[in-house]
PDB file of C-alpha atoms in Angstrom:
ATOM      1  CA  UNK A1293       2.957  22.455  -6.345  1.00 74.00           C
ATOM      2  CA  UNK A1294       2.823  21.313  -9.893  1.00 85.00           C
ATOM      3  CA  UNK A1295       5.683  19.426  -9.754  1.00 86.00           C
ATOM      4  CA  UNK A1296       4.034  17.362  -6.951  1.00 88.00           C
ATOM      5  CA  UNK A1297       0.828  17.008  -8.684  1.00 91.00           C
ATOM      6  CA  UNK A1298       2.930  15.390 -11.452  1.00 92.00           C
ATOM      7  CA  UNK A1299       4.204  12.924  -9.192  1.00 93.00           C
ATOM      8  CA  UNK A1300       0.934  11.723  -8.013  1.00 94.00           C
ATOM      9  CA  UNK A1301      -0.319  11.391 -11.490  1.00 94.00           C
ATOM     10  CA  UNK A1302       3.010   9.270 -11.978  1.00 95.00           C
ATOM     11  CA  UNK A1303       2.137   6.915  -9.045  1.00 95.00           C
ATOM     12  CA  UNK A1304      -1.250   6.567  -9.929  1.00 94.00           C
ATOM     13  CA  UNK A1305      -0.114   5.553 -13.424  1.00 95.00           C
ATOM     14  CA  UNK A1306       2.224   2.943 -12.007  1.00 95.00           C
ATOM     15  CA  UNK A1307      -0.899   2.007  -9.650  1.00 96.00           C
ATOM     16  CA  UNK A1308      -3.235   1.341 -12.836  1.00 95.00           C
ATOM     17  CA  UNK A1309      -0.680  -0.577 -14.648  1.00 95.00           C
ATOM     18  CA  UNK A1310      -0.315  -2.870 -11.735  1.00 96.00           C
ATOM     19  CA  UNK A1311      -4.035  -3.475 -11.128  1.00 95.00           C
ATOM     20  CA  UNK A1312      -5.475  -5.357 -13.852  1.00 90.00           C
ATOM     21  CA  UNK A1313      -8.920  -7.009 -12.972  1.00 93.00           C
ATOM     22  CA  UNK A1314     -12.235  -5.321 -13.512  1.00 92.00           C
ATOM     23  CA  UNK A1315     -13.183  -5.083  -9.832  1.00 93.00           C
ATOM     24  CA  UNK A1316      -9.942  -3.891  -8.562  1.00 94.00           C
ATOM     25  CA  UNK A1317     -10.133  -0.136  -7.658  1.00 94.00           C
ATOM     26  CA  UNK A1318      -7.513   2.310  -6.833  1.00 94.00           C
ATOM     27  CA  UNK A1319      -8.257   6.057  -5.115  1.00 93.00           C
ATOM     28  CA  UNK A1320      -6.365   8.442  -3.553  1.00 91.00           C
ATOM     29  CA  UNK A1321      -6.830   8.660  -0.120  1.00 87.00           C
ATOM     30  CA  UNK A1322      -5.444  11.550   1.769  1.00 82.00           C
ATOM     31  CA  UNK A1323      -2.636  14.017   0.305  1.00 84.00           C
ATOM     32  CA  UNK A1324      -0.021  11.290  -0.646  1.00 87.00           C
ATOM     33  CA  UNK A1325      -1.713   8.205   0.203  1.00 91.00           C
ATOM     34  CA  UNK A1326      -3.586   5.658  -2.019  1.00 93.00           C
ATOM     35  CA  UNK A1327      -5.725   2.896  -1.445  1.00 92.00           C
ATOM     36  CA  UNK A1328      -6.225  -0.231  -3.610  1.00 94.00           C
ATOM     37  CA  UNK A1329      -9.004  -2.458  -2.920  1.00 92.00           C
ATOM     38  CA  UNK A1330      -9.087  -5.956  -4.645  1.00 92.00           C
ATOM     39  CA  UNK A1331     -11.749  -8.135  -3.667  1.00 90.00           C
ATOM     40  CA  UNK A1332     -10.869 -11.782  -3.564  1.00 89.00           C
ATOM     41  CA  UNK A1333      -6.997 -11.408  -3.213  1.00 91.00           C
ATOM     42  CA  UNK A1334      -4.783 -13.164  -0.672  1.00 88.00           C
ATOM     43  CA  UNK A1335      -1.697 -12.343   0.817  1.00 90.00           C
ATOM     44  CA  UNK A1336       0.475 -13.425  -1.975  1.00 92.00           C
ATOM     45  CA  UNK A1337      -1.681 -11.677  -4.906  1.00 93.00           C
ATOM     46  CA  UNK A1338      -1.784  -8.270  -2.230  1.00 93.00           C
ATOM     47  CA  UNK A1339       2.065  -8.296  -2.072  1.00 93.00           C
ATOM     48  CA  UNK A1340       2.405  -9.101  -5.538  1.00 95.00           C
ATOM     49  CA  UNK A1341       0.790  -6.090  -6.361  1.00 95.00           C
ATOM     50  CA  UNK A1342       2.275  -3.918  -4.029  1.00 94.00           C
ATOM     51  CA  UNK A1343       5.823  -4.840  -5.142  1.00 95.00           C
ATOM     52  CA  UNK A1344       4.927  -4.089  -8.552  1.00 96.00           C
ATOM     53  CA  UNK A1345       3.607  -0.405  -7.764  1.00 96.00           C
ATOM     54  CA  UNK A1346       6.935  -0.126  -5.555  1.00 94.00           C
ATOM     55  CA  UNK A1347       9.197  -1.207  -8.255  1.00 95.00           C
ATOM     56  CA  UNK A1348       7.120   0.319 -10.795  1.00 95.00           C
ATOM     57  CA  UNK A1349       7.393   3.988  -9.269  1.00 95.00           C
ATOM     58  CA  UNK A1350      11.168   3.333  -8.631  1.00 93.00           C
ATOM     59  CA  UNK A1351      11.898   2.237 -12.301  1.00 95.00           C
ATOM     60  CA  UNK A1352      10.162   5.841 -13.421  1.00 95.00           C
ATOM     61  CA  UNK A1353      13.637   7.438 -11.807  1.00 93.00           C
ATOM     62  CA  UNK A1354      11.667  10.610 -11.089  1.00 92.00           C
ATOM     63  CA  UNK A1355      14.648  13.002  -9.645  1.00 88.00           C
ATOM     64  CA  UNK A1356      13.946  14.000  -5.994  1.00 88.00           C
ATOM     65  CA  UNK A1357      17.013  15.356  -4.348  1.00 81.00           C
ATOM     66  CA  UNK A1358      15.876  15.372  -0.655  1.00 80.00           C
ATOM     67  CA  UNK A1359      14.978  11.273  -0.698  1.00 75.00           C
ATOM     68  CA  UNK A1360      18.016   9.334   0.409  1.00 75.00           C
ATOM     69  CA  UNK A1361      17.429   7.077  -3.048  1.00 76.00           C
ATOM     70  CA  UNK A1362      17.849  10.194  -5.101  1.00 83.00           C
ATOM     71  CA  UNK A1363      14.401   9.318  -7.050  1.00 90.00           C
ATOM     72  CA  UNK A1364      10.806   9.223  -5.820  1.00 90.00           C
ATOM     73  CA  UNK A1365       9.923   6.179  -4.182  1.00 91.00           C
ATOM     74  CA  UNK A1366       6.860   4.356  -2.395  1.00 93.00           C
ATOM     75  CA  UNK A1367       6.470   2.665   0.628  1.00 93.00           C
ATOM     76  CA  UNK A1368       3.556   0.002   0.997  1.00 94.00           C
ATOM     77  CA  UNK A1369       1.518  -1.231   3.757  1.00 92.00           C
ATOM     78  CA  UNK A1370      -0.590  -4.152   2.735  1.00 92.00           C
ATOM     79  CA  UNK A1371      -3.183  -5.652   4.327  1.00 90.00           C
ATOM     80  CA  UNK A1372      -5.962  -8.570   3.901  1.00 87.00           C
ATOM     81  CA  UNK A1373      -8.811  -9.988   5.325  1.00 81.00           C
ATOM     82  CA  UNK A1374     -11.348 -12.161   5.247  1.00 73.00           C
ATOM     83  CA  UNK A1375     -14.829 -10.816   5.823  1.00 70.00           C
ATOM     84  CA  UNK A1376     -17.204 -11.440   8.760  1.00 69.00           C
ATOM     85  CA  UNK A1377     -17.403  -8.660  11.212  1.00 58.00           C
ATOM     86  CA  UNK A1378     -18.824  -5.108  11.021  1.00 59.00           C
ATOM     87  CA  UNK A1379     -15.183  -3.922  12.128  1.00 64.00           C
ATOM     88  CA  UNK A1380     -13.648  -5.418   9.173  1.00 74.00           C
ATOM     89  CA  UNK A1381     -13.172  -2.607   7.008  1.00 79.00           C
ATOM     90  CA  UNK A1382     -11.855  -0.260   9.806  1.00 82.00           C
ATOM     91  CA  UNK A1383      -9.418  -2.788  11.323  1.00 84.00           C
ATOM     92  CA  UNK A1384      -8.015  -3.509   7.512  1.00 85.00           C
ATOM     93  CA  UNK A1385      -7.462   0.178   7.199  1.00 87.00           C
ATOM     94  CA  UNK A1386      -5.519   0.356  10.782  1.00 89.00           C
ATOM     95  CA  UNK A1387      -3.665  -2.819  10.058  1.00 89.00           C
ATOM     96  CA  UNK A1388      -2.511  -1.215   6.601  1.00 91.00           C
ATOM     97  CA  UNK A1389      -1.459   1.617   8.091  1.00 92.00           C
ATOM     98  CA  UNK A1390       0.459  -0.442  10.462  1.00 92.00           C
ATOM     99  CA  UNK A1391       2.105  -2.021   7.983  1.00 92.00           C
ATOM    100  CA  UNK A1392       3.103   1.371   6.012  1.00 92.00           C
ATOM    101  CA  UNK A1393       4.549   2.636   8.839  1.00 92.00           C
ATOM    102  CA  UNK A1394       7.026  -0.324   9.397  1.00 91.00           C
ATOM    103  CA  UNK A1395       7.681  -0.013   5.805  1.00 91.00           C
ATOM    104  CA  UNK A1396       8.520   3.837   6.329  1.00 90.00           C
ATOM    105  CA  UNK A1397      10.395   3.484   9.198  1.00 91.00           C
ATOM    106  CA  UNK A1398      12.609   0.383   7.725  1.00 87.00           C
ATOM    107  CA  UNK A1399      14.032   2.679   5.176  1.00 82.00           C
ATOM    108  CA  UNK A1400      11.645   3.260   2.906  1.00 88.00           C
ATOM    109  CA  UNK A1401      11.140   1.916  -0.553  1.00 91.00           C
ATOM    110  CA  UNK A1402       9.687  -0.927   0.683  1.00 91.00           C
ATOM    111  CA  UNK A1403       6.549  -3.208   0.774  1.00 93.00           C
ATOM    112  CA  UNK A1404       5.282  -4.767   4.332  1.00 93.00           C
ATOM    113  CA  UNK A1405       2.352  -7.020   4.781  1.00 91.00           C
ATOM    114  CA  UNK A1406       0.715  -7.369   8.115  1.00 82.00           C
ATOM    115  CA  UNK A1407      -2.374 -10.060   7.677  1.00 67.00           C
ATOM    116  CA  UNK A1408      -5.538 -10.033   9.409  1.00 57.00           C
ATOM    117  CA  UNK A1409      -8.046 -12.744   9.782  1.00 46.00           C
ATOM    118  CA  UNK A1410     -11.753 -10.858  10.734  1.00 42.00           C
ATOM    119  CA  UNK A1411     -13.439 -14.429  10.496  1.00 39.00           C
ATOM    120  CA  UNK A1412     -13.923 -15.075  14.350  1.00 32.00           C
ATOM    121  CA  UNK A1413     -14.670 -12.762  17.204  1.00 31.00           C
ATOM    122  CA  UNK A1414     -11.662 -14.120  19.091  1.00 35.00           C
ATOM    123  CA  UNK A1415      -9.130 -13.112  16.599  1.00 40.00           C
ATOM    124  CA  UNK A1416      -9.077  -9.442  17.226  1.00 42.00           C
ATOM    125  CA  UNK A1417      -5.094  -9.435  17.562  1.00 40.00           C
ATOM    126  CA  UNK A1418      -3.714  -8.802  14.030  1.00 42.00           C
ATOM    127  CA  UNK A1419      -0.497 -10.713  13.436  1.00 44.00           C
ATOM    128  CA  UNK A1420       2.514  -8.647  12.073  1.00 44.00           C
ATOM    129  CA  UNK A1421       4.852  -9.876   9.803  1.00 47.00           C
ATOM    130  CA  UNK A1422       7.840  -7.470   8.618  1.00 44.00           C
TER     131      UNK A1422
END
């Protein structure tokens, strides 16, 4: 467990380096997952930060013999939403989880984005971009 704790701390450092604005928040979300909340950030900004985190972790080159890449990597599921409904927060988490699943199933060490517009009640079906 000490090795795992060191890896999680290193990933946290990569996240801290990638988010720069005072309103951006990062938190551990489950055992090996992190959440990054960035108010007023669109698709392009979310993807840019996600890629910065992914590449920052890869650049650390932390050995991981059971990973096909040989080093610790992260997969990132990114999602954005436009607030407007009570379900926007839940939908955002579900959408990011879906994008994360796609990133993992496509070979890991990847960023995938799933855009959600929660501004209108008619737009309940998120559009997936992989």
